[in-house]
Amino acid sequence: MSENALDPYRLETLASAERPFDDAAEELVREYDVRWCDVTLSADIIAITAGNLVYILSSDCRSQVATIRHDTRVLTTALSCDSSFVAFGDDAGMLFIVHIETRKPVFSQAIKAPDSRGPGKSKTQIPFAISALRFSSPTPAAGVGVREELVLTTTNDTMVRFSGIQLSLLSKAIVDGNMELGARIKDEIRVEFVTLVASKRSIHQSGVNGLSLFHSHDRSHIVVAGDGDACMSCWERAENSGASEALPSTSLVDIVTADCAGSGYIKILLSLDHRYIVALSEHGALDVYECSTLTLVFRYSEVEIDDFSLLAPGSSNSKSSPQTSILVALITKPVLLSDDDASDGEYPADESLCRRLLVVSLPTAEVIYSMDVSEWSWLAHDARSSQDIADSILFVEGTARDGVQCFFLRSLNETVPLERLTHFLRAGRYPEAETFAENCNIPLSLVYRKRIEEVLNGDPLCIGTGGGQADNEQHVYVDKALDLLGHIDDVDFVVESCIRMPCPSYAGTHRLLEYSRSLAAESAPASVPRILNTIQRLGTWSMVSNQRNTVCQGDDFFDLDAWHAFRTADLASYLRSYIAQGDILGVSALWRRHHEDGRLSGGISSAVQGFSMDIDTHSLACWLRTEVLPMLGARQQWHEIAVWIEQRARALASKRNRIADALLLANLLDIGTWSADFGTSSRSDSASVGSSLNDRVCSPVCGPFAITPQNFIENSIYTAKWTVELARVSGVSVFSAQADSSTLASSDAALQSCLFLRKQLLDLVYLRDKHTMVLTLEEFEQLSYSAIATELLDRVGAPELLDEAYFAHFVPYSEHHQIDFAQTLREYCIEMMDA
């Protein structure tokens, strides 16, 4: 791209290739007026010809579709309008047509016509080189559908017309392998040989250089450019109605003599509106003819031209160009790099040469754009229809050095003022951007919007500061951002910008969000809920990120990228992540502030299963009791939570040192134990590991869990709700219309199982605390109460200690479980004596 923002065009390189010299190529390179590389483009395909190679690229040049290698040098190439076929001819008079999709050749034949030039010569079939080749635009014919035509000229003043080709149908037949349909299409093709003569005398005896095809009404027209007695000739033929097998013949309509034009023509193009014919003379002048009368209306000879192409109507940047202007891209003849004027044709070998690519508006001859290109540069032939031709200029630029030919396919695209304005903004040239906008009548609000868009795309310099971490820089950054946003009338854009603005500060981000909230409250009420949700997430992120950093001061730990990821993320995924990490504080902060999020609350029963066995059970139980259980509303969630509590409690109870932790979880389903288990004054010794955290959790005035005004002053409400739900799950349905018998039965079974487990755990704790017997749940379930009572006697190591074991352990345990200790003792004594 050009570095000058005022340039109306930008340059891009689309593709490049290189090939070693051969003898023929080296000879061509020495000739500056001979193309050794050519480009033809259609709607979907670009064909690049270099020597005996034809490269087929996609229209965006991102992929190479095919490479065709020919035996001899390819002189001319043509693409069908639908990009399905490529045709090329060589200097031996051979015509080849290849189907691009399948890479199959569909036609290969020498073009021969009777040669009757000169008296006394017999008519013989002699091949001549193909000088020009073109496909016509598709035209509908009555009763036969859409058909196309391929026209070529040879160096012996012969034009050959292949008419009535159904290319689209032929392409389908080739892809489908339908040989019968292909043969039928081939039989319908009509071939006409037209001798380019007038009054039995050749009119282009010095050569045919180009041709152009167009249709008007019921006739097809061909304009031929050449050299000789006539430099231009116009031929026409009536369109075949399809009712007769006879093909109308082509006849000469008009000519432009070389005496009138002053020289022969080497290239000819029809203007995109079909009103004018533009011809390039061999002396480098550009002539514009009125199409219907072949009347010369303008000649451009300011520079010596070697090639030209036409651009789309209305793409000129010139303010003075009339509406009927023709915009042309020109490549001049080679000039010295140090000289502004064209050379006289003698190119010294020791001087550096170049050509100039110009964009000129005719008839005003205003030069809109100019740039230097290589001395081996040629414009592409455009086979697209008029409506498909854009304002881009495609050309090939070649180099030749060290025995290697290189060529580069380049595109010169017209820029618009907004693109040039963006160039100023990206370069940080804001005063110039505003001046440019004023000169081009661009509203300054658009300039400010562009600056904000560049910031949102990751360039904070477009605001005028780097947005550093220093408090003063952050304050200035937000001030400038708000000043720019204040000049923009689009409220939706301002709201979106405030939400997405990359401000590396919690305070600055919150200030932007508050600004958008106040603005939306007046002008866009529908955006307020989204802004409030973002503000809520910002607060949550600040709490979570601060909790995860042990040393935290203000905004020092505000991670901009992490914040914007959190802003748009699924909170349920963050909850699962915090659970997997065992971050109970982060879990609590996220759940407390966003439990109303349906995706978060809906998946809580499955999310809690991600807690590892190593998590502090007292902290987990505190969170479940104070934050989760009072918020559950779905019956299925109650059931799933009860099942998980039982499974986790059983897993903990399988370890002798985790019995109290298991009981702590089981007690969650008994509201009567909450004050005893989670109070700050009544707690088992094994739970003292989480004592400091519990103090913070249960305190109504401090600690990370008290993160909103909605804290423990509402515990009575939560407890009442929990009591109602617990009653509902256990079979007493408060909302009977929503309950069915199977759900109640499964919920009741889960609850009863948990309550029975709790009873077992209480007994295990009782054994440990009162009788110093430590058992796992599995061991406990394998013993009866009587067996445990006798085990209290059996563990005595000496007979003299039996008395103490009997009164201190055996009798109290038996009474605790209402066992007949006398009968149990009698059975124990009999068993011992038998042993």
Coordinates of N, CA and C in Angstrom, one line a residue, residues 220-407:
S220 N -24.6 -9.4 -34.3 CA -23.3 -9.4 -33.6 C -22.3 -8.6 -34.4
H221 N -21.4 -7.9 -33.6 CA -20.5 -7.0 -34.3 C -19.1 -7.4 -33.8
I222 N -18.1 -7.3 -34.7 CA -16.7 -7.6 -34.4 C -15.9 -6.4 -35.0
V223 N -15.1 -5.8 -34.1 CA -14.2 -4.7 -34.5 C -12.8 -5.3 -34.5
V224 N -12.2 -5.2 -35.6 CA -10.8 -5.7 -35.8 C -9.8 -4.6 -35.9
A225 N -8.7 -4.7 -35.1 CA -7.6 -3.7 -35.2 C -6.4 -4.4 -35.8
G226 N -5.8 -3.6 -36.7 CA -4.7 -4.2 -37.4 C -3.9 -3.1 -38.1
D227 N -3.1 -3.5 -39.1 CA -2.2 -2.6 -39.8 C -2.3 -2.9 -41.3
G228 N -2.1 -1.9 -42.1 CA -2.2 -2.1 -43.5 C -3.0 -1.0 -44.1
D229 N -3.8 -1.3 -45.2 CA -4.6 -0.3 -45.8 C -5.6 0.3 -44.8
A230 N -6.1 -0.6 -43.9 CA -7.1 -0.2 -42.9 C -6.5 -0.5 -41.5
C231 N -6.7 0.4 -40.6 CA -6.3 0.2 -39.3 C -7.4 -0.4 -38.4
M232 N -8.6 -0.2 -38.8 CA -9.8 -0.7 -38.1 C -10.9 -1.1 -39.1
S233 N -11.5 -2.2 -38.8 CA -12.6 -2.6 -39.6 C -13.7 -3.2 -38.7
C234 N -15.0 -3.0 -39.2 CA -16.1 -3.4 -38.4 C -16.9 -4.4 -39.2
W235 N -17.2 -5.6 -38.6 CA -17.9 -6.6 -39.3 C -19.1 -7.0 -38.5
E236 N -20.2 -7.4 -39.2 CA -21.4 -7.8 -38.5 C -22.1 -9.0 -39.2
R237 N -22.9 -9.6 -38.4 CA -23.6 -10.8 -38.9 C -25.0 -10.8 -38.2
A238 N -26.0 -11.2 -38.9 CA -27.3 -11.3 -38.3 C -27.3 -12.6 -37.4
E239 N -28.0 -12.4 -36.3 CA -28.1 -13.6 -35.3 C -29.0 -14.7 -35.9
N240 N -28.5 -15.9 -35.8 CA -29.3 -17.1 -36.3 C -30.6 -17.2 -35.4
S241 N -31.7 -17.2 -36.0 CA -33.0 -17.4 -35.3 C -33.2 -18.8 -34.7
G242 N -32.4 -19.8 -35.2 CA -32.5 -21.1 -34.8 C -33.5 -21.9 -35.6
A243 N -34.3 -21.3 -36.5 CA -35.3 -22.0 -37.3 C -34.6 -22.6 -38.6
S244 N -33.5 -22.1 -38.9 CA -32.8 -22.6 -40.1 C -31.4 -23.1 -39.8
E245 N -31.0 -24.1 -40.5 CA -29.7 -24.7 -40.3 C -28.6 -23.8 -40.9
A246 N -29.0 -23.0 -41.9 CA -28.0 -22.1 -42.6 C -27.5 -21.0 -41.7
L247 N -26.2 -20.8 -41.7 CA -25.6 -19.8 -40.8 C -25.5 -18.5 -41.6
P248 N -26.0 -17.4 -41.2 CA -25.8 -16.1 -41.9 C -24.3 -15.8 -42.0
S249 N -23.9 -15.2 -43.1 CA -22.5 -14.9 -43.3 C -22.1 -13.5 -42.7
T250 N -20.8 -13.4 -42.4 CA -20.3 -12.1 -41.8 C -19.9 -11.2 -43.0
S251 N -20.2 -10.0 -42.8 CA -19.9 -9.0 -43.9 C -19.2 -7.8 -43.3
L252 N -18.5 -7.1 -44.1 CA -17.8 -5.9 -43.7 C -18.8 -4.7 -43.7
V253 N -18.8 -3.9 -42.7 CA -19.7 -2.8 -42.5 C -19.0 -1.5 -42.8
D254 N -17.8 -1.3 -42.2 CA -17.1 0.0 -42.2 C -15.6 -0.3 -41.9
I255 N -14.8 0.7 -42.4 CA -13.4 0.6 -42.1 C -12.9 2.0 -41.8
V256 N -11.8 2.0 -41.1 CA -11.0 3.3 -40.8 C -9.7 3.1 -41.5
T257 N -9.4 3.9 -42.5 CA -8.1 3.7 -43.3 C -7.0 4.2 -42.5
A258 N -5.8 3.7 -42.8 CA -4.6 4.1 -42.2 C -4.3 5.5 -42.5
D259 N -4.7 6.0 -43.6 CA -4.4 7.4 -43.9 C -5.2 8.3 -43.0
C260 N -6.4 7.9 -42.7 CA -7.2 8.8 -41.8 C -6.7 8.7 -40.3
A261 N -6.3 7.5 -39.9 CA -5.9 7.4 -38.5 C -4.4 7.8 -38.4
G262 N -3.6 7.7 -39.4 CA -2.2 8.1 -39.3 C -1.3 6.9 -39.0
S263 N -1.8 5.8 -38.6 CA -1.0 4.6 -38.2 C -2.0 3.4 -38.0
G264 N -1.4 2.2 -37.8 CA -2.1 1.1 -37.5 C -2.5 1.0 -36.0
Y265 N -3.4 0.2 -35.6 CA -3.8 0.0 -34.2 C -3.3 -1.4 -33.7
I266 N -2.8 -1.4 -32.5 CA -2.3 -2.6 -31.9 C -3.2 -3.2 -30.8
K267 N -4.2 -2.4 -30.4 CA -5.1 -2.9 -29.4 C -6.4 -2.1 -29.5
I268 N -7.5 -2.7 -29.2 CA -8.8 -2.1 -29.4 C -9.7 -2.6 -28.3
L269 N -10.5 -1.7 -27.6 CA -11.4 -2.1 -26.6 C -12.7 -1.3 -26.8
L270 N -13.8 -1.9 -26.4 CA -15.1 -1.2 -26.4 C -15.4 -0.7 -25.0
S271 N -15.8 0.6 -25.0 CA -16.2 1.2 -23.7 C -17.3 0.4 -23.0
L272 N -17.3 0.5 -21.7 CA -18.2 -0.3 -20.9 C -19.7 -0.1 -21.2
D273 N -20.0 1.1 -21.7 CA -21.4 1.5 -22.0 C -21.7 1.2 -23.5
H274 N -20.7 0.7 -24.3 CA -20.8 0.3 -25.7 C -21.0 1.6 -26.5
R275 N -20.6 2.7 -26.1 CA -20.8 3.9 -26.9 C -19.6 4.3 -27.6
Y276 N -18.4 3.9 -27.2 CA -17.2 4.3 -27.8 C -16.2 3.1 -28.0
I277 N -15.4 3.3 -29.0 CA -14.3 2.3 -29.3 C -13.0 3.1 -29.0
V278 N -12.2 2.5 -28.1 CA -10.9 3.1 -27.8 C -9.8 2.2 -28.4
A279 N -9.0 2.9 -29.2 CA -7.9 2.2 -30.0 C -6.6 2.8 -29.6
L280 N -5.6 1.9 -29.5 CA -4.2 2.3 -29.3 C -3.4 2.2 -30.6
S281 N -2.8 3.3 -31.0 CA -2.1 3.3 -32.3 C -0.6 2.8 -32.0
E282 N 0.0 2.4 -33.1 CA 1.4 1.8 -33.0 C 2.4 2.9 -32.6
H283 N 2.0 4.2 -32.7 CA 2.8 5.3 -32.3 C 2.6 5.8 -30.9
G284 N 1.7 5.1 -30.2 CA 1.5 5.4 -28.7 C 0.4 6.4 -28.4
A285 N -0.5 6.7 -29.4 CA -1.6 7.6 -29.1 C -2.9 6.8 -28.9
L286 N -3.8 7.4 -28.1 CA -5.0 6.7 -27.8 C -6.2 7.5 -28.5
D287 N -6.9 6.7 -29.4 CA -8.0 7.4 -30.2 C -9.3 6.8 -29.7
V288 N -10.3 7.7 -29.6 CA -11.6 7.4 -29.1 C -12.6 7.6 -30.3
Y289 N -13.3 6.5 -30.7 CA -14.2 6.6 -31.8 C -15.7 6.4 -31.3
E290 N -16.6 7.2 -32.0 CA -18.0 6.9 -31.7 C -18.3 5.6 -32.3
C291 N -19.0 4.7 -31.6 CA -19.1 3.3 -32.0 C -20.0 3.1 -33.2
S292 N -21.1 3.8 -33.3 CA -22.1 3.5 -34.4 C -21.6 4.0 -35.7
T293 N -20.8 5.1 -35.7 CA -20.4 5.7 -37.0 C -18.9 5.6 -37.2
L294 N -18.1 5.1 -36.3 CA -16.6 5.0 -36.4 C -16.1 6.4 -36.7
T295 N -16.6 7.4 -36.0 CA -16.1 8.8 -36.1 C -15.1 9.1 -35.0
L296 N -13.9 9.6 -35.3 CA -12.9 9.9 -34.3 C -13.4 11.2 -33.5
V297 N -13.5 11.0 -32.2 CA -14.0 12.1 -31.4 C -13.0 12.7 -30.5
F298 N -11.9 12.0 -30.2 CA -10.8 12.5 -29.3 C -9.6 11.7 -29.5
R299 N -8.4 12.4 -29.4 CA -7.1 11.7 -29.4 C -6.3 12.2 -28.2
Y300 N -5.8 11.2 -27.5 CA -4.9 11.5 -26.3 C -3.5 11.1 -26.7
S301 N -2.6 12.1 -26.8 CA -1.2 11.9 -27.2 C -0.2 12.6 -26.2
E302 N -0.6 12.8 -25.0 CA 0.2 13.5 -24.0 C 1.5 12.7 -23.7
V303 N 1.3 11.4 -23.7 CA 2.5 10.5 -23.5 C 2.4 9.4 -24.5
E304 N 3.5 8.7 -24.7 CA 3.5 7.5 -25.6 C 3.1 6.3 -24.9
I305 N 2.0 5.7 -25.3 CA 1.4 4.6 -24.6 C 1.7 3.3 -25.2
D306 N 2.0 2.3 -24.4 CA 2.3 0.9 -24.9 C 1.1 -0.1 -24.6
D307 N 0.3 0.3 -23.6 CA -0.8 -0.6 -23.3 C -1.9 0.2 -22.5
F308 N -3.1 -0.3 -22.6 CA -4.2 0.4 -21.8 C -5.3 -0.6 -21.5
S309 N -6.1 -0.2 -20.5 CA -7.3 -0.9 -20.2 C -8.4 0.1 -19.7
L310 N -9.6 -0.3 -19.7 CA -10.7 0.6 -19.3 C -11.2 0.2 -17.9
L311 N -11.5 1.2 -17.1 CA -12.0 1.0 -15.7 C -13.5 1.2 -15.7
A312 N -14.1 0.9 -14.5 CA -15.6 0.9 -14.4 C -16.0 2.4 -14.5
P313 N -17.2 2.6 -15.0 CA -17.7 4.0 -15.1 C -17.9 4.5 -13.7
G314 N -17.7 5.8 -13.5 CA -18.0 6.5 -12.2 C -17.0 6.2 -11.2
S315 N -15.8 5.6 -11.5 CA -14.8 5.3 -10.4 C -13.8 6.4 -10.3
S316 N -13.9 7.4 -11.1 CA -12.9 8.5 -11.1 C -13.0 9.3 -9.9
N317 N -11.8 9.7 -9.4 CA -11.7 10.6 -8.2 C -11.7 12.0 -8.6
S318 N -11.8 12.3 -9.9 CA -11.7 13.6 -10.4 C -13.0 14.4 -10.3
K319 N -12.9 15.6 -9.7 CA -14.1 16.4 -9.5 C -14.6 17.1 -10.8
S320 N -13.6 17.2 -11.8 CA -13.9 18.0 -13.0 C -14.3 17.0 -14.1
S321 N -14.3 15.7 -14.0 CA -14.6 14.8 -15.0 C -16.1 14.8 -15.3
P322 N -16.5 14.9 -16.6 CA -18.0 14.9 -16.8 C -18.5 13.5 -16.7
Q323 N -19.8 13.4 -16.7 CA -20.4 12.1 -16.4 C -20.2 11.2 -17.6
T324 N -19.9 11.7 -18.8 CA -19.6 10.8 -20.0 C -18.2 10.5 -20.1
S325 N -17.4 10.7 -19.1 CA -15.9 10.5 -19.2 C -15.6 9.0 -19.3
I326 N -14.4 8.7 -19.8 CA -13.9 7.4 -19.9 C -12.7 7.3 -19.0
L327 N -12.6 6.4 -18.1 CA -11.5 6.3 -17.2 C -10.6 5.1 -17.8
V328 N -9.3 5.5 -18.1 CA -8.4 4.5 -18.6 C -7.2 4.4 -17.8
A329 N -6.6 3.1 -17.7 CA -5.3 2.9 -17.1 C -4.3 2.7 -18.3
L330 N -3.2 3.4 -18.2 CA -2.3 3.4 -19.3 C -0.9 3.0 -18.8
I331 N -0.2 2.3 -19.6 CA 1.3 2.0 -19.3 C 2.0 2.6 -20.5
T332 N 3.0 3.5 -20.2 CA 3.7 4.2 -21.2 C 4.8 3.3 -21.8
K333 N 5.4 3.8 -22.8 CA 6.6 3.2 -23.3 C 7.8 3.5 -22.4
P334 N 8.8 2.7 -22.4 CA 9.9 2.8 -21.4 C 10.5 4.2 -21.5
V335 N 10.8 4.7 -20.3 CA 11.5 6.0 -20.1 C 12.7 5.8 -19.2
L336 N 13.6 6.8 -19.2 CA 14.7 6.8 -18.2 C 14.2 7.2 -16.9
L337 N 14.7 6.5 -15.9 CA 14.3 6.8 -14.5 C 14.6 8.3 -14.1
S338 N 15.6 8.8 -14.7 CA 16.0 10.2 -14.4 C 15.4 11.2 -15.2
D339 N 14.5 10.8 -16.2 CA 14.0 11.7 -17.1 C 12.4 11.7 -17.0
D340 N 11.8 12.9 -17.1 CA 10.4 12.9 -17.0 C 9.7 12.8 -18.3
D341 N 10.5 12.9 -19.4 CA 9.9 12.8 -20.8 C 10.2 11.4 -21.3
A342 N 9.3 10.9 -22.2 CA 9.5 9.6 -22.9 C 10.8 9.7 -23.7
S343 N 11.5 8.6 -23.9 CA 12.7 8.5 -24.7 C 12.3 8.4 -26.2
D344 N 13.3 8.4 -27.0 CA 13.0 8.4 -28.4 C 13.0 7.0 -29.0
G345 N 13.0 6.0 -28.2 CA 13.0 4.7 -28.7 C 14.3 4.0 -28.7
E346 N 15.4 4.7 -28.6 CA 16.7 4.1 -28.5 C 17.1 4.0 -27.0
Y347 N 17.1 2.8 -26.5 CA 17.2 2.6 -25.1 C 18.7 2.1 -24.8
P348 N 19.5 3.0 -24.3 CA 20.9 2.6 -24.0 C 20.9 1.5 -23.0
A349 N 21.8 0.6 -23.2 CA 21.9 -0.6 -22.3 C 22.4 -0.4 -20.9
D350 N 23.1 0.7 -20.8 CA 23.7 1.0 -19.4 C 22.8 1.9 -18.6
E351 N 21.6 2.2 -19.1 CA 20.7 3.1 -18.3 C 19.6 2.3 -17.7
S352 N 19.1 2.7 -16.6 CA 17.9 2.1 -15.9 C 16.6 2.6 -16.5
L353 N 15.8 1.7 -17.0 CA 14.5 2.1 -17.6 C 13.3 1.7 -16.8
C354 N 12.2 2.4 -17.0 CA 11.0 2.0 -16.4 C 9.8 2.5 -17.3
R355 N 8.7 2.0 -16.9 CA 7.4 2.5 -17.5 C 6.6 3.3 -16.5
R356 N 5.6 4.0 -16.9 CA 4.8 4.7 -16.0 C 3.3 4.2 -16.2
L357 N 2.7 3.9 -15.0 CA 1.3 3.5 -15.0 C 0.5 4.7 -14.7
L358 N -0.4 5.1 -15.5 CA -1.2 6.3 -15.3 C -2.7 5.9 -15.3
V359 N -3.5 6.7 -14.5 CA -4.9 6.6 -14.6 C -5.4 8.0 -15.1
V360 N -6.0 8.0 -16.2 CA -6.4 9.2 -16.9 C -7.9 9.2 -17.2
S361 N -8.4 10.4 -17.0 CA -9.8 10.6 -17.3 C -9.9 11.3 -18.7
L362 N -10.7 10.7 -19.6 CA -10.9 11.3 -20.9 C -12.3 11.8 -21.0
P363 N -12.6 12.9 -21.7 CA -11.7 13.6 -22.6 C -10.9 14.8 -21.9
T364 N -11.0 14.9 -20.6 CA -10.3 16.0 -19.9 C -8.8 15.8 -19.9
A365 N -8.3 14.6 -20.1 CA -6.9 14.3 -20.0 C -6.3 14.5 -18.7
E366 N -7.1 14.5 -17.6 CA -6.7 14.7 -16.3 C -6.0 13.4 -15.7
V367 N -4.8 13.6 -15.3 CA -4.0 12.4 -14.7 C -4.4 12.3 -13.3
I368 N -5.1 11.2 -12.9 CA -5.6 11.1 -11.5 C -4.5 10.4 -10.7
Y369 N -3.7 9.5 -11.3 CA -2.7 8.8 -10.5 C -1.6 8.4 -11.5
S370 N -0.4 8.3 -10.9 CA 0.8 8.0 -11.6 C 1.8 7.3 -10.8
M371 N 2.4 6.2 -11.3 CA 3.5 5.5 -10.5 C 4.4 4.8 -11.5
D372 N 5.7 4.6 -11.1 CA 6.7 4.0 -12.0 C 6.6 2.5 -11.8
V373 N 6.7 1.7 -12.9 CA 6.7 0.3 -12.9 C 7.8 -0.2 -13.7
S374 N 8.1 -1.5 -13.7 CA 9.2 -2.1 -14.4 C 9.0 -1.9 -15.9
E375 N 10.1 -2.0 -16.6 CA 10.1 -1.8 -18.1 C 9.3 -3.0 -18.7
W376 N 9.2 -4.1 -18.0 CA 8.5 -5.3 -18.5 C 7.2 -5.3 -17.7
S377 N 6.2 -4.5 -18.1 CA 4.9 -4.4 -17.4 C 3.8 -4.3 -18.4
W378 N 2.8 -5.1 -18.2 CA 1.6 -5.1 -19.1 C 0.4 -5.2 -18.3
L379 N -0.7 -4.6 -18.9 CA -2.0 -4.7 -18.2 C -2.7 -6.0 -18.6
A380 N -3.6 -6.4 -17.8 CA -4.4 -7.6 -18.0 C -5.5 -7.4 -19.0
H381 N -5.8 -8.5 -19.8 CA -7.0 -8.5 -20.6 C -8.2 -8.9 -19.8
D382 N -9.2 -8.1 -19.8 CA -10.4 -8.3 -18.9 C -11.5 -9.0 -19.8
A383 N -11.8 -10.2 -19.4 CA -12.9 -10.9 -20.1 C -14.2 -10.9 -19.4
R384 N -14.3 -10.1 -18.4 CA -15.5 -10.0 -17.6 C -16.6 -9.1 -18.3
S385 N -17.8 -9.3 -18.0 CA -18.9 -8.5 -18.5 C -18.8 -7.1 -17.9
S386 N -19.5 -6.1 -18.5 CA -19.3 -4.7 -18.1 C -19.7 -4.5 -16.6
Q387 N -20.8 -5.3 -16.2 CA -21.3 -5.0 -14.8 C -20.3 -5.7 -13.8
D388 N -19.4 -6.6 -14.2 CA -18.5 -7.2 -13.3 C -17.2 -6.5 -13.2
I389 N -16.9 -5.6 -14.1 CA -15.6 -4.8 -14.1 C -15.6 -3.8 -12.9
A390 N -14.6 -3.9 -12.1 CA -14.6 -3.0 -10.9 C -13.6 -1.9 -11.2
D391 N -13.2 -1.1 -10.1 CA -12.3 0.0 -10.3 C -10.8 -0.5 -10.0
S392 N -10.6 -1.8 -10.0 CA -9.2 -2.2 -9.7 C -8.4 -2.4 -11.1
I393 N -7.1 -2.2 -11.0 CA -6.3 -2.3 -12.2 C -5.4 -3.5 -11.9
L394 N -5.4 -4.5 -12.8 CA -4.6 -5.7 -12.7 C -3.5 -5.6 -13.7
F395 N -2.3 -5.8 -13.3 CA -1.2 -5.8 -14.3 C -0.1 -6.7 -13.8
V396 N 0.7 -7.1 -14.7 CA 1.9 -8.0 -14.4 C 3.1 -7.2 -14.6
E397 N 4.1 -7.3 -13.6 CA 5.3 -6.6 -13.6 C 6.4 -7.6 -13.6
G398 N 7.3 -7.6 -14.6 CA 8.4 -8.6 -14.7 C 9.8 -8.0 -14.4
T399 N 10.7 -8.9 -14.1 CA 12.1 -8.6 -14.0 C 12.9 -9.7 -14.6
A400 N 14.1 -9.4 -15.1 CA 14.9 -10.4 -15.7 C 16.4 -10.1 -15.3
R401 N 16.9 -11.0 -14.5 CA 18.3 -10.9 -14.1 C 18.8 -12.3 -13.6
D402 N 20.1 -12.4 -13.8 CA 20.8 -13.6 -13.3 C 20.2 -14.9 -13.9
G403 N 19.8 -14.8 -15.2 CA 19.3 -16.0 -15.9 C 17.9 -16.4 -15.4
V404 N 17.2 -15.6 -14.7 CA 15.8 -16.0 -14.2 C 14.8 -14.9 -14.5
Q405 N 13.7 -15.3 -15.1 CA 12.6 -14.4 -15.3 C 11.6 -14.4 -14.1
C406 N 11.3 -13.3 -13.5 CA 10.4 -13.2 -12.4 C 9.2 -12.3 -12.9
F407 N 8.0 -12.7 -12.5 CA 6.9 -11.8 -12.7 C 6.0 -11.7 -11.5

